Amino acid sequence: MLKSKTFLKKTRAGGVVKIVREHYLRDDIGCGAPACAACDGAHAGPALETQPRDQASSLCPWPHYLLPDTNVLLHQIDVLEDPAIRNVIVLQTVLQEVRNRSAPIYKRIRDVTNNQEKHFYTFTNEHHKETYIEQEQGENANDRNDRAIRVAAKWYNEHLKKLSAENQLQVILITNDKKNKEKAVEEGIPAFTCEEYVKSLTANPELVDRLACLSEESNEIESGKIIFSEHLPLSKLQQGIKSGSYLQGTFRASRENYLEATVWIHGDKEDEKEILLQGLKHLNRAIHEDIVAVELLPKSQWVAPSSVVLHDEGQNEDDVERDEERELMLKTAVSEKMLRPTGRVVGIIKRNWRPYCGMLSKSGIKESRRHLFTPADKRIPRIRIETRQASTLEGRRIIVAIDGWPRSSRYPNGHFVKNLGDVGEKETETEVLLLEHDVPHQPFSQAVLSFLPKMPWSITENDMKNREDLRHLCVCSVDPPGCTDIDDALHCRELSNGNLEVGVHIADVSHFIRPGNALDQESARRGTTVYLCEKRIDMVPELLSSNLCSLRSNVDRLAFSCIWEMNHNAEILKTRFTKSVINSKASLTYAEAQMRIDSAAMKDDITTSLRGLNKLAKILKKGRIEKGALTLSSPEVRFHMDSETHDPIDLQTKELRETNSMVEEFMLLANISVAKKIHEEFSEHALLRKHPAPPPSNYEILVKAAKSKNLEIKTDTAKSLADSLDRAECPDFPYLNTLLRILATRCMMQAVYFCSGMDNDFHHYGLASPIYTHFTSPIRRYADIIVHRLLAVAIGADSTYPELTDKHKLSDICKNLNFRHKMAQYAQRASVAFHTQLFFKSKGIVSEEAYILFVRKNAIVVLIPKYGLEGTVFFEEKDKPKPQLTYDDEIPSLRIEGTVFHVFDKVKVKITLDSSNLQHQKIRMALVEPQIPGINTPPEVSGMDLNGPGVKKRKLDK
């Protein structure tokens, strides 16, 4: 059956166009009930159960199916995902509305409908001739859709009566819309609100906790006192942004101070990239990563970023007076040049809420159902939830979702989603850090695994097309101990003309992962392998990462080779690229390779190759440094694990050998050579990596710190920075140079992937290279797979595909890769932080030497070289007399009761693990030396937040 609409439309040119819209209606769309003879199995895919086995509802004791409206799907998805809820009919009308309003919820609904055990059925009511309705005159789209939902619910109830009179199967409409519910009841449709229905499931009382609390009025605090100003409606915000009276940007909360945030302004105005917000009322209920509209305050009200460390740890959940007192602490007299553009949030353009991991702070009131939830991420405010399971959930990691933030509430309202397990347990804490950093870590699906090669696998004649046989070469790999995903191997041999041939051979992952299939899509989504302290979250399935793509010794493997002819001064005479087959002669660790190079007794082919590589690498490194490449430093740590418990038993900073540098030099050279080649061939759509030069303001802290030790650091170019770091030495303080390099690392910008056709600045500041990319680690980085595909097309070894030459699609891939790499880095740091806590838990109280890295108004940030551990020693404690503190930002220094602390000063601190507060277990640091009366207290009193040392990637990730 065909319904058609015809209407006339005037074009811009003044002409008239006749438009005909056709809508097909059918009578062969199944209802989803397997026993329905009328539909005769017309439905395909997951279906409803013949006899629903759901837990009995006290409101509806007979067997029934549920039919939710759009708002229930949008706001109560956590309830619908619960295993207790089955047999749900999802209407096409509802699904289309959800798709238009929330892509993440739409994806979650699709996942649930694909789960056979849930028995969710999608009914195409808009194309069924008995359930399709047309919009009536004067009826808005929302009312029409509500009516369509009621019509479908009524049709279902009449249709199912034909099944069997004794079955009494019913369809219940679930709606939170008061008018819609009233109309449904009038029309004889059984209808309940989501809350009524969930509360009627007596066998599942815990399901009530997962209800989103949507009625803000009912959750407002009893006093009804308005704390925050009203958010302006979207229409007014858009007008204000257009006229320039408001600015749009991303809200970034501070980890160190809950009363401070910044808004990164969208657009091109370089001078106003960042606006500072201070105080609860100016933050006005914005949450980290929300897109907000801000109003710039007059210059007389501008403030400077605060150096005070403030964490929201009050137990009284609505103590606004305490917050106002703390706000006054932030407003100290500062010089005018320290002031920053300051503003206030006037409205929210887009909420970017996600489910948050954390812990419950149980209310002190007996039998209370209202409790505060403290997120693991310190940038997220505490969330008020209602739960009957408080005693069970205490001391456990849970997930909570935010529902709303009323003007009269100090905290947002939310609901319980999931219990992850006991706090402090390795599995639980690993799950938390993966969820918090949005690291995809579910097992690979069957759809993905179906694209893997069938075992046993061997190289075929077809694989050898466009490929060189290099199995005769003396190739070897050099990696950290225990490495199973070996991306790269090297060789060096002397040619008959006296020159040297050097080859970098990289796993040919793009041979196995073909563009556009499920395996490719999943690898692109993950973006990178994530290395935690005792676990690896692979980007590609293990069959590839640890077997078929891993360049293990004494097996034939497919590779992509970059081969140079060089003279003995490491000058490149020729470069060529080829797909190849190699057979690695040895898989060495850095220590084993170093031992071979240093041992005079060893003269075999592998050792000779390594010595040649090492000699050339030293020349290459010298040349790079002369051009201005930076040699920075970050304290890297390695845990020694107990073989049975897998707990850390020792913590040491990593030792770097010559062989680490040797491998790094050739990886850099290969990346630069490939970058040049793909940019030559694809000037508009090469995937490259750049490292922007830091703005001069980033270096202030480094320059001031060096000046305090009478050293000058020049920062006008990378070369002058590198040279002045080389000169900055102090004979009686040898560690000073390392500290300066660690501080210089903190001044750097993040290196990012980009598409060459979307950017003009290709320069890599840290490497002093005009062009750079990533080619050498395709097992663990998706960027390298794209680069392999580009290079393969450039040398005629593979065919192209449309997305590869679409700069906008490539740009989107780069955005995701940059996000995934950043999150992987944060997850790695969090893993180091957690394992450091485990280490000190078993160690007890430890006293160690430390150096001051930063000076704050009420604290010093120190680095303990022995453990590569960084932490904060606070000098102001709750319920303790405040010491006399004088902070000088210019030097920078902090005077405490007559003792002055400068950056790089040596101190002694006591380190312990404080488990008294399960919300955030802390490594606590207290000052031991120098002695200051009233300050050198037992370590239990002095608090520190662990920011685990910056962990570099397994090998090279510049």
JSON list of N, CA and C in Angstrom, two decimals, residues 37-96:
[
{"chain": "A", "resi": 37, "resn": "ALA", "atom": "N", "xyz": [0.18, -16.91, 15.04]},
{"chain": "A", "resi": 37, "resn": "ALA", "atom": "CA", "xyz": [-0.12, -17.54, 13.74]},
{"chain": "A", "resi": 37, "resn": "ALA", "atom": "C", "xyz": [-0.45, -16.48, 12.70]},
{"chain": "A", "resi": 38, "resn": "ALA", "atom": "N", "xyz": [-1.04, -15.35, 13.16]},
{"chain": "A", "resi": 38, "resn": "ALA", "atom": "CA", "xyz": [-1.44, -14.29, 12.23]},
{"chain": "A", "resi": 38, "resn": "ALA", "atom": "C", "xyz": [-0.22, -13.70, 11.51]},
{"chain": "A", "resi": 39, "resn": "CYS", "atom": "N", "xyz": [0.89, -13.58, 12.24]},
{"chain": "A", "resi": 39, "resn": "CYS", "atom": "CA", "xyz": [2.10, -13.01, 11.62]},
{"chain": "A", "resi": 39, "resn": "CYS", "atom": "C", "xyz": [2.92, -14.08, 10.90]},
{"chain": "A", "resi": 40, "resn": "ASP", "atom": "N", "xyz": [2.72, -15.34, 11.29]},
{"chain": "A", "resi": 40, "resn": "ASP", "atom": "CA", "xyz": [3.34, -16.47, 10.62]},
{"chain": "A", "resi": 40, "resn": "ASP", "atom": "C", "xyz": [4.86, -16.31, 10.47]},
{"chain": "A", "resi": 41, "resn": "GLY", "atom": "N", "xyz": [5.49, -15.94, 11.60]},
{"chain": "A", "resi": 41, "resn": "GLY", "atom": "CA", "xyz": [6.97, -15.85, 11.60]},
{"chain": "A", "resi": 41, "resn": "GLY", "atom": "C", "xyz": [7.53, -14.81, 10.65]},
{"chain": "A", "resi": 42, "resn": "ALA", "atom": "N", "xyz": [6.76, -13.71, 10.42]},
{"chain": "A", "resi": 42, "resn": "ALA", "atom": "CA", "xyz": [7.24, -12.68, 9.49]},
{"chain": "A", "resi": 42, "resn": "ALA", "atom": "C", "xyz": [8.43, -11.92, 10.04]},
{"chain": "A", "resi": 43, "resn": "HIS", "atom": "N", "xyz": [8.63, -11.99, 11.38]},
{"chain": "A", "resi": 43, "resn": "HIS", "atom": "CA", "xyz": [9.75, -11.26, 11.99]},
{"chain": "A", "resi": 43, "resn": "HIS", "atom": "C", "xyz": [11.05, -12.06, 11.84]},
{"chain": "A", "resi": 44, "resn": "ALA", "atom": "N", "xyz": [12.12, -11.32, 11.70]},
{"chain": "A", "resi": 44, "resn": "ALA", "atom": "CA", "xyz": [13.45, -11.96, 11.63]},
{"chain": "A", "resi": 44, "resn": "ALA", "atom": "C", "xyz": [14.30, -11.44, 12.77]},
{"chain": "A", "resi": 45, "resn": "GLY", "atom": "N", "xyz": [15.33, -12.19, 13.14]},
{"chain": "A", "resi": 45, "resn": "GLY", "atom": "CA", "xyz": [16.23, -11.73, 14.20]},
{"chain": "A", "resi": 45, "resn": "GLY", "atom": "C", "xyz": [15.66, -11.99, 15.58]},
{"chain": "A", "resi": 46, "resn": "PRO", "atom": "N", "xyz": [16.21, -11.33, 16.62]},
{"chain": "A", "resi": 46, "resn": "PRO", "atom": "CA", "xyz": [15.76, -11.57, 18.00]},
{"chain": "A", "resi": 46, "resn": "PRO", "atom": "C", "xyz": [14.27, -11.32, 18.14]},
{"chain": "A", "resi": 47, "resn": "ALA", "atom": "N", "xyz": [13.58, -12.21, 18.86]},
{"chain": "A", "resi": 47, "resn": "ALA", "atom": "CA", "xyz": [12.13, -12.07, 19.03]},
{"chain": "A", "resi": 47, "resn": "ALA", "atom": "C", "xyz": [11.78, -12.13, 20.51]},
{"chain": "A", "resi": 48, "resn": "LEU", "atom": "N", "xyz": [10.51, -11.83, 20.80]},
{"chain": "A", "resi": 48, "resn": "LEU", "atom": "CA", "xyz": [10.00, -11.88, 22.17]},
{"chain": "A", "resi": 48, "resn": "LEU", "atom": "C", "xyz": [9.84, -13.34, 22.58]},
{"chain": "A", "resi": 49, "resn": "GLU", "atom": "N", "xyz": [9.70, -13.57, 23.88]},
{"chain": "A", "resi": 49, "resn": "GLU", "atom": "CA", "xyz": [9.46, -14.94, 24.35]},
{"chain": "A", "resi": 49, "resn": "GLU", "atom": "C", "xyz": [7.97, -15.26, 24.21]},
{"chain": "A", "resi": 50, "resn": "THR", "atom": "N", "xyz": [7.67, -16.54, 23.95]},
{"chain": "A", "resi": 50, "resn": "THR", "atom": "CA", "xyz": [6.27, -16.96, 23.81]},
{"chain": "A", "resi": 50, "resn": "THR", "atom": "C", "xyz": [5.54, -16.74, 25.12]},
{"chain": "A", "resi": 51, "resn": "GLN", "atom": "N", "xyz": [6.16, -17.15, 26.20]},
{"chain": "A", "resi": 51, "resn": "GLN", "atom": "CA", "xyz": [5.58, -17.01, 27.53]},
{"chain": "A", "resi": 51, "resn": "GLN", "atom": "C", "xyz": [6.60, -16.25, 28.39]},
{"chain": "A", "resi": 52, "resn": "PRO", "atom": "N", "xyz": [6.45, -14.91, 28.49]},
{"chain": "A", "resi": 52, "resn": "PRO", "atom": "CA", "xyz": [7.47, -14.14, 29.22]},
{"chain": "A", "resi": 52, "resn": "PRO", "atom": "C", "xyz": [7.71, -14.69, 30.63]},
{"chain": "A", "resi": 53, "resn": "ARG", "atom": "N", "xyz": [9.01, -14.91, 30.95]},
{"chain": "A", "resi": 53, "resn": "ARG", "atom": "CA", "xyz": [9.38, -15.49, 32.24]},
{"chain": "A", "resi": 53, "resn": "ARG", "atom": "C", "xyz": [9.88, -14.41, 33.20]},
{"chain": "A", "resi": 54, "resn": "ASP", "atom": "N", "xyz": [9.43, -13.18, 33.00]},
{"chain": "A", "resi": 54, "resn": "ASP", "atom": "CA", "xyz": [9.95, -12.09, 33.83]},
{"chain": "A", "resi": 54, "resn": "ASP", "atom": "C", "xyz": [9.47, -12.23, 35.27]},
{"chain": "A", "resi": 55, "resn": "GLN", "atom": "N", "xyz": [10.18, -11.55, 36.17]},
{"chain": "A", "resi": 55, "resn": "GLN", "atom": "CA", "xyz": [9.78, -11.53, 37.58]},
{"chain": "A", "resi": 55, "resn": "GLN", "atom": "C", "xyz": [8.39, -10.88, 37.66]},
{"chain": "A", "resi": 56, "resn": "ALA", "atom": "N", "xyz": [7.57, -11.45, 38.50]},
{"chain": "A", "resi": 56, "resn": "ALA", "atom": "CA", "xyz": [6.19, -10.95, 38.57]},
{"chain": "A", "resi": 56, "resn": "ALA", "atom": "C", "xyz": [6.15, -9.52, 39.09]},
{"chain": "A", "resi": 57, "resn": "SER", "atom": "N", "xyz": [5.26, -8.74, 38.46]},
{"chain": "A", "resi": 57, "resn": "SER", "atom": "CA", "xyz": [5.04, -7.37, 38.90]},
{"chain": "A", "resi": 57, "resn": "SER", "atom": "C", "xyz": [3.77, -7.34, 39.73]},
{"chain": "A", "resi": 58, "resn": "SER", "atom": "N", "xyz": [3.81, -6.64, 40.88]},
{"chain": "A", "resi": 58, "resn": "SER", "atom": "CA", "xyz": [2.60, -6.57, 41.71]},
{"chain": "A", "resi": 58, "resn": "SER", "atom": "C", "xyz": [1.51, -5.76, 41.01]},
{"chain": "A", "resi": 59, "resn": "LEU", "atom": "N", "xyz": [1.88, -4.87, 40.07]},
{"chain": "A", "resi": 59, "resn": "LEU", "atom": "CA", "xyz": [0.88, -4.09, 39.32]},
{"chain": "A", "resi": 59, "resn": "LEU", "atom": "C", "xyz": [0.28, -4.90, 38.18]},
{"chain": "A", "resi": 60, "resn": "CYS", "atom": "N", "xyz": [1.09, -5.83, 37.65]},
{"chain": "A", "resi": 60, "resn": "CYS", "atom": "CA", "xyz": [0.67, -6.57, 36.46]},
{"chain": "A", "resi": 60, "resn": "CYS", "atom": "C", "xyz": [1.12, -8.04, 36.63]},
{"chain": "A", "resi": 61, "resn": "PRO", "atom": "N", "xyz": [0.36, -8.83, 37.37]},
{"chain": "A", "resi": 61, "resn": "PRO", "atom": "CA", "xyz": [0.81, -10.17, 37.72]},
{"chain": "A", "resi": 61, "resn": "PRO", "atom": "C", "xyz": [0.80, -11.17, 36.54]},
{"chain": "A", "resi": 62, "resn": "TRP", "atom": "N", "xyz": [0.06, -10.84, 35.48]},
{"chain": "A", "resi": 62, "resn": "TRP", "atom": "CA", "xyz": [-0.02, -11.77, 34.33]},
{"chain": "A", "resi": 62, "resn": "TRP", "atom": "C", "xyz": [1.15, -11.54, 33.35]},
{"chain": "A", "resi": 63, "resn": "PRO", "atom": "N", "xyz": [1.40, -12.53, 32.46]},
{"chain": "A", "resi": 63, "resn": "PRO", "atom": "CA", "xyz": [2.51, -12.37, 31.50]},
{"chain": "A", "resi": 63, "resn": "PRO", "atom": "C", "xyz": [2.32, -11.13, 30.63]},
{"chain": "A", "resi": 64, "resn": "HIS", "atom": "N", "xyz": [3.42, -10.40, 30.39]},
{"chain": "A", "resi": 64, "resn": "HIS", "atom": "CA", "xyz": [3.29, -9.14, 29.63]},
{"chain": "A", "resi": 64, "resn": "HIS", "atom": "C", "xyz": [4.59, -8.78, 28.92]},
{"chain": "A", "resi": 65, "resn": "TYR", "atom": "N", "xyz": [4.43, -7.96, 27.88]},
{"chain": "A", "resi": 65, "resn": "TYR", "atom": "CA", "xyz": [5.56, -7.33, 27.19]},
{"chain": "A", "resi": 65, "resn": "TYR", "atom": "C", "xyz": [5.53, -5.85, 27.56]},
{"chain": "A", "resi": 66, "resn": "LEU", "atom": "N", "xyz": [6.71, -5.19, 27.51]},
{"chain": "A", "resi": 66, "resn": "LEU", "atom": "CA", "xyz": [6.79, -3.76, 27.81]},
{"chain": "A", "resi": 66, "resn": "LEU", "atom": "C", "xyz": [6.96, -2.97, 26.52]},
{"chain": "A", "resi": 67, "resn": "LEU", "atom": "N", "xyz": [6.33, -1.79, 26.46]},
{"chain": "A", "resi": 67, "resn": "LEU", "atom": "CA", "xyz": [6.49, -0.90, 25.30]},
{"chain": "A", "resi": 67, "resn": "LEU", "atom": "C", "xyz": [6.82, 0.50, 25.83]},
{"chain": "A", "resi": 68, "resn": "PRO", "atom": "N", "xyz": [8.11, 0.86, 25.89]},
{"chain": "A", "resi": 68, "resn": "PRO", "atom": "CA", "xyz": [8.48, 2.17, 26.44]},
{"chain": "A", "resi": 68, "resn": "PRO", "atom": "C", "xyz": [8.37, 3.28, 25.41]},
{"chain": "A", "resi": 69, "resn": "ASP", "atom": "N", "xyz": [8.10, 4.51, 25.89]},
{"chain": "A", "resi": 69, "resn": "ASP", "atom": "CA", "xyz": [8.10, 5.66, 24.96]},
{"chain": "A", "resi": 69, "resn": "ASP", "atom": "C", "xyz": [9.52, 6.23, 24.86]},
{"chain": "A", "resi": 70, "resn": "THR", "atom": "N", "xyz": [9.68, 7.29, 24.07]},
{"chain": "A", "resi": 70, "resn": "THR", "atom": "CA", "xyz": [11.02, 7.83, 23.77]},
{"chain": "A", "resi": 70, "resn": "THR", "atom": "C", "xyz": [11.77, 8.26, 25.02]},
{"chain": "A", "resi": 71, "resn": "ASN", "atom": "N", "xyz": [11.10, 9.01, 25.91]},
{"chain": "A", "resi": 71, "resn": "ASN", "atom": "CA", "xyz": [11.81, 9.55, 27.09]},
{"chain": "A", "resi": 71, "resn": "ASN", "atom": "C", "xyz": [12.27, 8.47, 28.04]},
{"chain": "A", "resi": 72, "resn": "VAL", "atom": "N", "xyz": [11.52, 7.37, 28.10]},
{"chain": "A", "resi": 72, "resn": "VAL", "atom": "CA", "xyz": [11.95, 6.25, 28.96]},
{"chain": "A", "resi": 72, "resn": "VAL", "atom": "C", "xyz": [13.24, 5.65, 28.39]},
{"chain": "A", "resi": 73, "resn": "LEU", "atom": "N", "xyz": [13.29, 5.49, 27.07]},
{"chain": "A", "resi": 73, "resn": "LEU", "atom": "CA", "xyz": [14.50, 4.96, 26.45]},
{"chain": "A", "resi": 73, "resn": "LEU", "atom": "C", "xyz": [15.68, 5.90, 26.67]},
{"chain": "A", "resi": 74, "resn": "LEU", "atom": "N", "xyz": [15.45, 7.20, 26.53]},
{"chain": "A", "resi": 74, "resn": "LEU", "atom": "CA", "xyz": [16.53, 8.19, 26.64]},
{"chain": "A", "resi": 74, "resn": "LEU", "atom": "C", "xyz": [17.05, 8.30, 28.06]},
{"chain": "A", "resi": 75, "resn": "HIS", "atom": "N", "xyz": [16.16, 8.27, 29.05]},
{"chain": "A", "resi": 75, "resn": "HIS", "atom": "CA", "xyz": [16.57, 8.57, 30.42]},
{"chain": "A", "resi": 75, "resn": "HIS", "atom": "C", "xyz": [16.71, 7.35, 31.32]},
{"chain": "A", "resi": 76, "resn": "GLN", "atom": "N", "xyz": [16.08, 6.23, 30.94]},
{"chain": "A", "resi": 76, "resn": "GLN", "atom": "CA", "xyz": [16.12, 5.06, 31.83]},
{"chain": "A", "resi": 76, "resn": "GLN", "atom": "C", "xyz": [16.84, 3.88, 31.18]},
{"chain": "A", "resi": 77, "resn": "ILE", "atom": "N", "xyz": [17.81, 4.17, 30.33]},
{"chain": "A", "resi": 77, "resn": "ILE", "atom": "CA", "xyz": [18.54, 3.11, 29.61]},
{"chain": "A", "resi": 77, "resn": "ILE", "atom": "C", "xyz": [19.24, 2.16, 30.59]},
{"chain": "A", "resi": 78, "resn": "ASP", "atom": "N", "xyz": [19.69, 2.68, 31.75]},
{"chain": "A", "resi": 78, "resn": "ASP", "atom": "CA", "xyz": [20.36, 1.82, 32.73]},
{"chain": "A", "resi": 78, "resn": "ASP", "atom": "C", "xyz": [19.41, 0.76, 33.28]},
{"chain": "A", "resi": 79, "resn": "VAL", "atom": "N", "xyz": [18.13, 1.12, 33.43]},
{"chain": "A", "resi": 79, "resn": "VAL", "atom": "CA", "xyz": [17.12, 0.15, 33.90]},
{"chain": "A", "resi": 79, "resn": "VAL", "atom": "C", "xyz": [16.88, -0.88, 32.80]},
{"chain": "A", "resi": 80, "resn": "LEU", "atom": "N", "xyz": [16.71, -0.41, 31.56]},
{"chain": "A", "resi": 80, "resn": "LEU", "atom": "CA", "xyz": [16.40, -1.32, 30.45]},
{"chain": "A", "resi": 80, "resn": "LEU", "atom": "C", "xyz": [17.55, -2.30, 30.18]},
{"chain": "A", "resi": 81, "resn": "GLU", "atom": "N", "xyz": [18.79, -1.89, 30.48]},
{"chain": "A", "resi": 81, "resn": "GLU", "atom": "CA", "xyz": [19.94, -2.77, 30.25]},
{"chain": "A", "resi": 81, "resn": "GLU", "atom": "C", "xyz": [20.08, -3.85, 31.33]},
{"chain": "A", "resi": 82, "resn": "ASP", "atom": "N", "xyz": [19.37, -3.69, 32.45]},
{"chain": "A", "resi": 82, "resn": "ASP", "atom": "CA", "xyz": [19.49, -4.65, 33.54]},
{"chain": "A", "resi": 82, "resn": "ASP", "atom": "C", "xyz": [18.95, -6.02, 33.10]},
{"chain": "A", "resi": 83, "resn": "PRO", "atom": "N", "xyz": [19.64, -7.12, 33.50]},
{"chain": "A", "resi": 83, "resn": "PRO", "atom": "CA", "xyz": [19.18, -8.46, 33.08]},
{"chain": "A", "resi": 83, "resn": "PRO", "atom": "C", "xyz": [17.74, -8.78, 33.49]},
{"chain": "A", "resi": 84, "resn": "ALA", "atom": "N", "xyz": [17.23, -8.11, 34.54]},
{"chain": "A", "resi": 84, "resn": "ALA", "atom": "CA", "xyz": [15.87, -8.39, 35.01]},
{"chain": "A", "resi": 84, "resn": "ALA", "atom": "C", "xyz": [14.80, -7.91, 34.01]},
{"chain": "A", "resi": 85, "resn": "ILE", "atom": "N", "xyz": [15.15, -6.96, 33.16]},
{"chain": "A", "resi": 85, "resn": "ILE", "atom": "CA", "xyz": [14.17, -6.43, 32.19]},
{"chain": "A", "resi": 85, "resn": "ILE", "atom": "C", "xyz": [14.36, -7.14, 30.86]},
{"chain": "A", "resi": 86, "resn": "ARG", "atom": "N", "xyz": [13.30, -7.90, 30.48]},
{"chain": "A", "resi": 86, "resn": "ARG", "atom": "CA", "xyz": [13.32, -8.61, 29.19]},
{"chain": "A", "resi": 86, "resn": "ARG", "atom": "C", "xyz": [11.99, -8.39, 28.50]},
{"chain": "A", "resi": 87, "resn": "ASN", "atom": "N", "xyz": [11.89, -8.87, 27.26]},
{"chain": "A", "resi": 87, "resn": "ASN", "atom": "CA", "xyz": [10.64, -8.80, 26.49]},
{"chain": "A", "resi": 87, "resn": "ASN", "atom": "C", "xyz": [10.12, -7.38, 26.35]},
{"chain": "A", "resi": 88, "resn": "VAL", "atom": "N", "xyz": [10.89, -6.59, 25.61]},
{"chain": "A", "resi": 88, "resn": "VAL", "atom": "CA", "xyz": [10.53, -5.18, 25.40]},
{"chain": "A", "resi": 88, "resn": "VAL", "atom": "C", "xyz": [10.33, -4.94, 23.90]},
{"chain": "A", "resi": 89, "resn": "ILE", "atom": "N", "xyz": [9.26, -4.22, 23.58]},
{"chain": "A", "resi": 89, "resn": "ILE", "atom": "CA", "xyz": [8.98, -3.87, 22.18]},
{"chain": "A", "resi": 89, "resn": "ILE", "atom": "C", "xyz": [9.50, -2.44, 21.96]},
{"chain": "A", "resi": 90, "resn": "VAL", "atom": "N", "xyz": [10.43, -2.28, 21.03]},
{"chain": "A", "resi": 90, "resn": "VAL", "atom": "CA", "xyz": [10.98, -0.95, 20.72]},
{"chain": "A", "resi": 90, "resn": "VAL", "atom": "C", "xyz": [10.38, -0.51, 19.39]},
{"chain": "A", "resi": 91, "resn": "LEU", "atom": "N", "xyz": [9.59, 0.53, 19.44]},
{"chain": "A", "resi": 91, "resn": "LEU", "atom": "CA", "xyz": [8.92, 1.01, 18.22]},
{"chain": "A", "resi": 91, "resn": "LEU", "atom": "C", "xyz": [9.89, 1.79, 17.33]},
{"chain": "A", "resi": 92, "resn": "GLN", "atom": "N", "xyz": [9.64, 1.73, 16.04]},
{"chain": "A", "resi": 92, "resn": "GLN", "atom": "CA", "xyz": [10.43, 2.49, 15.06]},
{"chain": "A", "resi": 92, "resn": "GLN", "atom": "C", "xyz": [10.35, 3.99, 15.36]},
{"chain": "A", "resi": 93, "resn": "THR", "atom": "N", "xyz": [9.18, 4.46, 15.74]},
{"chain": "A", "resi": 93, "resn": "THR", "atom": "CA", "xyz": [8.98, 5.88, 16.08]},
{"chain": "A", "resi": 93, "resn": "THR", "atom": "C", "xyz": [9.94, 6.29, 17.19]},
{"chain": "A", "resi": 94, "resn": "VAL", "atom": "N", "xyz": [10.00, 5.45, 18.21]},
{"chain": "A", "resi": 94, "resn": "VAL", "atom": "CA", "xyz": [10.84, 5.72, 19.39]},
{"chain": "A", "resi": 94, "resn": "VAL", "atom": "C", "xyz": [12.32, 5.67, 19.00]},
{"chain": "A", "resi": 95, "resn": "LEU", "atom": "N", "xyz": [12.68, 4.64, 18.25]},
{"chain": "A", "resi": 95, "resn": "LEU", "atom": "CA", "xyz": [14.07, 4.45, 17.87]},
{"chain": "A", "resi": 95, "resn": "LEU", "atom": "C", "xyz": [14.60, 5.62, 17.03]},
{"chain": "A", "resi": 96, "resn": "GLN", "atom": "N", "xyz": [13.75, 6.11, 16.11]},
{"chain": "A", "resi": 96, "resn": "GLN", "atom": "CA", "xyz": [14.16, 7.24, 15.26]},
{"chain": "A", "resi": 96, "resn": "GLN", "atom": "C", "xyz": [14.37, 8.51, 16.09]}
]
